[in-house]
Coordinates of C-alpha atoms and ligand atoms in Angstrom, one line a residue:
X58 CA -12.5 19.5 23.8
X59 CA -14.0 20.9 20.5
X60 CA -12.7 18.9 17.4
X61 CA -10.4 21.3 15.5
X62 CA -10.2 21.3 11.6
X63 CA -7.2 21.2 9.7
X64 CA -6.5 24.5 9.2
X65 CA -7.2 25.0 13.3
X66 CA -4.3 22.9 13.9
X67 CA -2.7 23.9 11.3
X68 CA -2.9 27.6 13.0
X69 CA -2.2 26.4 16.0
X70 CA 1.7 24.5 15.2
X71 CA 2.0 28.4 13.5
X72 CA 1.6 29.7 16.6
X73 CA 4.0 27.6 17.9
X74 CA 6.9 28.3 16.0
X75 CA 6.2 25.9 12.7
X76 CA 6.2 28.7 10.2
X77 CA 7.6 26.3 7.3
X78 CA 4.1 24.1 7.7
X79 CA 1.8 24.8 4.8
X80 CA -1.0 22.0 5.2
X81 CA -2.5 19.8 7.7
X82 CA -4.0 16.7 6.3
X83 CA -6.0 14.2 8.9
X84 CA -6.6 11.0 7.9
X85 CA -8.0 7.5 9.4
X86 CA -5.0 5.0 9.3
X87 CA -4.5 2.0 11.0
X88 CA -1.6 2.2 12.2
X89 CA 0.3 5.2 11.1
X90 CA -0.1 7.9 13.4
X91 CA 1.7 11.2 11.8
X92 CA 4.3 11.6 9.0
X93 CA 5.6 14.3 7.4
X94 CA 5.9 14.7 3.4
X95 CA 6.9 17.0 0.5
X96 CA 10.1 18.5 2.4
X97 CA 8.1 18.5 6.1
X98 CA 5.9 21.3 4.5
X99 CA 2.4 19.2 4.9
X100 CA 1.8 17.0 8.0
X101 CA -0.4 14.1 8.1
X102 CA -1.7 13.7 11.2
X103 CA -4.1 10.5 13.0
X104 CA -7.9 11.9 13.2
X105 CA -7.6 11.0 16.4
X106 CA -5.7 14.4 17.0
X107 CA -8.3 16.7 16.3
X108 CA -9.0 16.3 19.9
X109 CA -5.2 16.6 21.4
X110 CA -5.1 18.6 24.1
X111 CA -2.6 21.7 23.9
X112 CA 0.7 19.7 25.1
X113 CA 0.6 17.2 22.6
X114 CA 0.1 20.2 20.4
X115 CA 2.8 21.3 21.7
X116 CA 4.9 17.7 20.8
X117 CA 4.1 18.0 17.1
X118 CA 4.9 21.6 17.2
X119 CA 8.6 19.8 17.9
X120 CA 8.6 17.5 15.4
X121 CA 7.3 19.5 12.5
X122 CA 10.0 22.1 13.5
X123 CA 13.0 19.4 13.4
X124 CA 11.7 18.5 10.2
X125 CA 11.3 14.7 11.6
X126 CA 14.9 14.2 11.8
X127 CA 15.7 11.8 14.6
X128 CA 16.9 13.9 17.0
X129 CA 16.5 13.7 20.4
X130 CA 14.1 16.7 21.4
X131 CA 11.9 15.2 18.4
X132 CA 11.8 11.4 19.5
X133 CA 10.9 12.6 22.8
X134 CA 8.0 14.5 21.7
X135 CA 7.0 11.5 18.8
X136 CA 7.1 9.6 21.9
X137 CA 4.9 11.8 23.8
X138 CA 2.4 12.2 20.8
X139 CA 2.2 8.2 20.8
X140 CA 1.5 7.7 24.1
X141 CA -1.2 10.2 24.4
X142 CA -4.0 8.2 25.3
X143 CA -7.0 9.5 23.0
X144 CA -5.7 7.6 20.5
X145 CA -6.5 4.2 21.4
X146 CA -10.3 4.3 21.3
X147 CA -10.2 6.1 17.9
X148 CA -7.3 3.8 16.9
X149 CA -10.1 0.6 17.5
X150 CA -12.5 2.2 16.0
X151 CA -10.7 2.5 12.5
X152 CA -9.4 -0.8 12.8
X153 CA -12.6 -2.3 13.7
X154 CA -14.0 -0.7 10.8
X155 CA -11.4 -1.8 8.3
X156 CA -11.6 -5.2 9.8
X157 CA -15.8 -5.3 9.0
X158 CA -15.2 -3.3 5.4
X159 CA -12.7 -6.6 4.8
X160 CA -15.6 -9.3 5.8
X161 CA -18.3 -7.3 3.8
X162 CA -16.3 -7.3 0.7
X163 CA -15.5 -10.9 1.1
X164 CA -18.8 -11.8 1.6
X165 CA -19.8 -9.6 -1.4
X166 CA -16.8 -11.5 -3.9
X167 CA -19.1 -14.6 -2.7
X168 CA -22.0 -13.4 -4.7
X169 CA -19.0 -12.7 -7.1
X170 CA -19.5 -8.4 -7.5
X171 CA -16.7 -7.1 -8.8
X172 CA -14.5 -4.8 -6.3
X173 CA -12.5 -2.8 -9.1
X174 CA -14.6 -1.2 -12.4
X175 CA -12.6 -3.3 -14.8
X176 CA -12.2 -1.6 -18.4
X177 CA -10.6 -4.3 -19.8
X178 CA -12.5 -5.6 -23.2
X179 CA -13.4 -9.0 -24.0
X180 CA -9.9 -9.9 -25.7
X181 CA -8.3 -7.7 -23.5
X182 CA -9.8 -10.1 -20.8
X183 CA -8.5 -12.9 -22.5
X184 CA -5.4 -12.1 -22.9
X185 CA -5.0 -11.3 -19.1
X186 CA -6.4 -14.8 -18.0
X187 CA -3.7 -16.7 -20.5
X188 CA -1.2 -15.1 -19.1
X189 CA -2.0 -15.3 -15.7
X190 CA -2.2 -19.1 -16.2
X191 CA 0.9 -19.1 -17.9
X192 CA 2.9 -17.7 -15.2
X193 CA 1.2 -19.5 -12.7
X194 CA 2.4 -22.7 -14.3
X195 CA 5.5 -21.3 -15.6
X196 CA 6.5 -19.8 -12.4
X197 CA 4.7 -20.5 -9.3
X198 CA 4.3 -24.2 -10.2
X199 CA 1.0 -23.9 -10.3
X200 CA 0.1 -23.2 -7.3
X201 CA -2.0 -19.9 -7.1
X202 CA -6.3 -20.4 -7.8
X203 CA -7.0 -21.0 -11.6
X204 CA -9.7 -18.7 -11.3
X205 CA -8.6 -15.3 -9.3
X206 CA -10.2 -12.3 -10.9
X207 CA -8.0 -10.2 -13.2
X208 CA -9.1 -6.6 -13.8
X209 CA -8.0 -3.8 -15.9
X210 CA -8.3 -0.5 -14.0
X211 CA -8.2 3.0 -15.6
X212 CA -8.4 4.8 -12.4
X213 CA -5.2 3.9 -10.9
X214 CA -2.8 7.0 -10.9
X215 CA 0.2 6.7 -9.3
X216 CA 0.2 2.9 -8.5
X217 CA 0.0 0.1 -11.6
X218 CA -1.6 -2.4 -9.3
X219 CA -2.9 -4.4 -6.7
X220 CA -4.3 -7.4 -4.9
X221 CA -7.6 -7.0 -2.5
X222 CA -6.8 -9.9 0.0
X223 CA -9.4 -11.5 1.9
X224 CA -10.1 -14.0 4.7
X225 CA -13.4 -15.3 6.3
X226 CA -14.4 -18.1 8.3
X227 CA -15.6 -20.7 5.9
X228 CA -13.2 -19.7 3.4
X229 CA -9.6 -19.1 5.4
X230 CA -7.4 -16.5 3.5
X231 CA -8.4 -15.9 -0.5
X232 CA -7.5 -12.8 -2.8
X233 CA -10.6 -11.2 -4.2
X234 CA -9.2 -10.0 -7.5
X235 CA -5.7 -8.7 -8.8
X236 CA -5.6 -5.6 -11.1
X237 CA -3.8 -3.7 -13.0
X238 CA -3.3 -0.1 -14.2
X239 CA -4.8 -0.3 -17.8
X240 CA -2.0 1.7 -18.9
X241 CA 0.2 -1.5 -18.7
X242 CA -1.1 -2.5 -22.1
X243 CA 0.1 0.3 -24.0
X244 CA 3.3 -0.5 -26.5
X245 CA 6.2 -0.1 -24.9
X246 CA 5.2 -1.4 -21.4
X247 CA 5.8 -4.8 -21.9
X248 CA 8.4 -5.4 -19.4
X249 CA 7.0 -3.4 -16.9
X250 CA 3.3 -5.5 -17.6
X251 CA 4.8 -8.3 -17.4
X252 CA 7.0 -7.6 -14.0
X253 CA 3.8 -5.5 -12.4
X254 CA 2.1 -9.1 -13.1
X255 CA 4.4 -11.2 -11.5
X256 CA 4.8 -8.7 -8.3
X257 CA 1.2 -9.0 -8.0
X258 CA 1.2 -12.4 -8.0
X259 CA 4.2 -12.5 -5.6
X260 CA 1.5 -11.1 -3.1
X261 CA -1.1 -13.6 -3.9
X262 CA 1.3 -16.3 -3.3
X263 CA 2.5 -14.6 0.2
X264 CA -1.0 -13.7 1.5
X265 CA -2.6 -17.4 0.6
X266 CA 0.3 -19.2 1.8
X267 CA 2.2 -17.1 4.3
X268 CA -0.3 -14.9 5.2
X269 CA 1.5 -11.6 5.1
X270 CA 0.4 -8.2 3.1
X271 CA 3.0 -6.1 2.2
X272 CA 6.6 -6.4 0.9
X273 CA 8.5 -8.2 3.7
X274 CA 10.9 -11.3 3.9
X275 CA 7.8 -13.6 3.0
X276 CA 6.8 -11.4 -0.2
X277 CA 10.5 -10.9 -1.3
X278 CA 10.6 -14.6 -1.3
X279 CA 8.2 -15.5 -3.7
X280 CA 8.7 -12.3 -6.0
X281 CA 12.5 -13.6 -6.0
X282 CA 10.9 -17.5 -6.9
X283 CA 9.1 -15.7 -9.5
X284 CA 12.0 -14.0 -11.0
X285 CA 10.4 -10.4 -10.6
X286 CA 12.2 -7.3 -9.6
X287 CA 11.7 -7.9 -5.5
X288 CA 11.5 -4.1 -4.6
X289 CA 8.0 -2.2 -4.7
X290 CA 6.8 -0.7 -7.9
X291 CA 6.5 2.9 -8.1
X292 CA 8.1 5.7 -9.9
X293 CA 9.2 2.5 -13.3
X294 CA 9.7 3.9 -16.7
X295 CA 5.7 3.5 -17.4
X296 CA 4.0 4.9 -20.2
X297 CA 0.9 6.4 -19.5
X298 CA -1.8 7.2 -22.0
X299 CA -2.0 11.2 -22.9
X300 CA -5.6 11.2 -20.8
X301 CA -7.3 9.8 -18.6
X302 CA -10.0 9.6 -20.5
X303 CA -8.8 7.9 -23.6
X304 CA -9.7 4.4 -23.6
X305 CA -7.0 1.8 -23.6
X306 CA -7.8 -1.1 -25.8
X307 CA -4.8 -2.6 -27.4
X308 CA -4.3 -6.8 -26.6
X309 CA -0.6 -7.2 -26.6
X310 CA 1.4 -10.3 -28.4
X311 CA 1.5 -13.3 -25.6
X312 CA 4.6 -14.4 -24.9
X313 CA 6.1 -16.9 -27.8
X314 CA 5.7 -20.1 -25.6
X315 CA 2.4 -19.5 -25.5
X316 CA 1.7 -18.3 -28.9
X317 CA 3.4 -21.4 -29.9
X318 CA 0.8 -23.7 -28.3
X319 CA -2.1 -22.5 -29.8
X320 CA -0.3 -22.6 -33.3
Ligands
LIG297 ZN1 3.4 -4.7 -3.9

């Protein structure tokens, strides 16, 4: 079986009655297999697919025409589509290379290279690192590495940051850096920087000492320890700067305890 393009499959659901379908967009996942977005009009569909034969063509022909509402004609067919069996060799393969991309990276944070291009300036850098040890004493007892990496990104769109976690054999589970979206330290954003931060660290905590990823029970706990809004961080009342280009370079006030000390 030839592998088809996008617009091939895309053609093909046509012809089988999906006329609202507008895009087809593969992609390598590790573990989600299709989903539908932006009112079912694009699906995203496993790589793995490009080599479906025509009745699992047929199954996501279903689905995209129920709109992936759980009915029963369209769990059948999700069914179907995840039992083919052509996806679990491409399935390994993904997660094998994830799983190799994760060990190279660590071993690069060894020779300390940086993962994320950081923007932040020197004071900017500062800044970050006082009140990332504030918080850790102020609110996680402590107990997070004195020395994680905290980077300023200013190519983050949609999310305002992020933790790389890491684990290899000499060193168990460690987080290679924490960023955040650079437009966190433009006026106004102080809340939201200062509840992006704690979230962040939230995962930090859960991935050194739980050793989970994501926002489940474990995560929720130490966000709520933290006293940070426990829900993910998307779609906030963030100001963002008027373009992507324009460079962000503004070192906030520290919070008054801190201030205090140093006075
Ligand atoms: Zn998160």
């Amino acid at each position: 079986m030839r592998a088809r393009t996008a617009d091939d499959f895309l053609r093909e659901l046509k012809e089988r009655g999906a006329r609202r379908l507008l895009r087809v967009r593969f992609r390598a996942n590790r573990s989600t297999i299709w989903s539908l977005t932006q009112d079912a009009t694009v699906l995203n569909v496993h790589v793995a697919y490009r080599r479906a034969p025509a009745s699992v063509l047929d199954a996501f022909a279903t689905i995209v025409r129920g709109r992936g509402y759980r009915t029963a004609a369209v769990k059948e067919a999700a069914d179907q589509v995840r039992n083919w069996r052509g996806l679990v060799p491409v399935m390994e393969a993904v997660r094998a290379y994830h799983a190799q991309r994760l060990r190279r990276s660590a071993h690069r944070c060894d020779e300390d290279t940086q993962v994320t291009h950081c923007c932040a300036t020197p004071a900017q850098r500062a800044y970050l690192r006082a009140l990332y040890g504030y918080l850790n004493r102020s609110r996680f007892d402590g107990l997070l590495p004195d020395d994680l990496p905290v980077r300023l990104s200013n190519r983050m769109s949609t999310s305002l940051g992020h933790i790389i976690p890491a684990q290899d054999r000499r060193r168990g589970r460690f987080v290679i850096e924490l960023a955040l979206n650079v437009d966190l330290m433009l006026e106004g954003n102080g809340a939201e920087r200062m509840d992006t931060l704690l979230h962040e660290m939230a995962h930090v905590a859960d991935w050194l000492f739980d050793g989970n990823y994501g926002h489940g029970d474990t995560w929720r706990k130490w966000a709520r320890h933290a006293g940070c809004r426990a829900e993910t961080k998307y779609e906030r009342p963030v100001r963002h700067r008027r373009k992507r280009a324009e460079p962000v370079t503004r070192v906030p006030p520290l919070p008054l305890a801190l201030r205090r000390r140093a006075a």
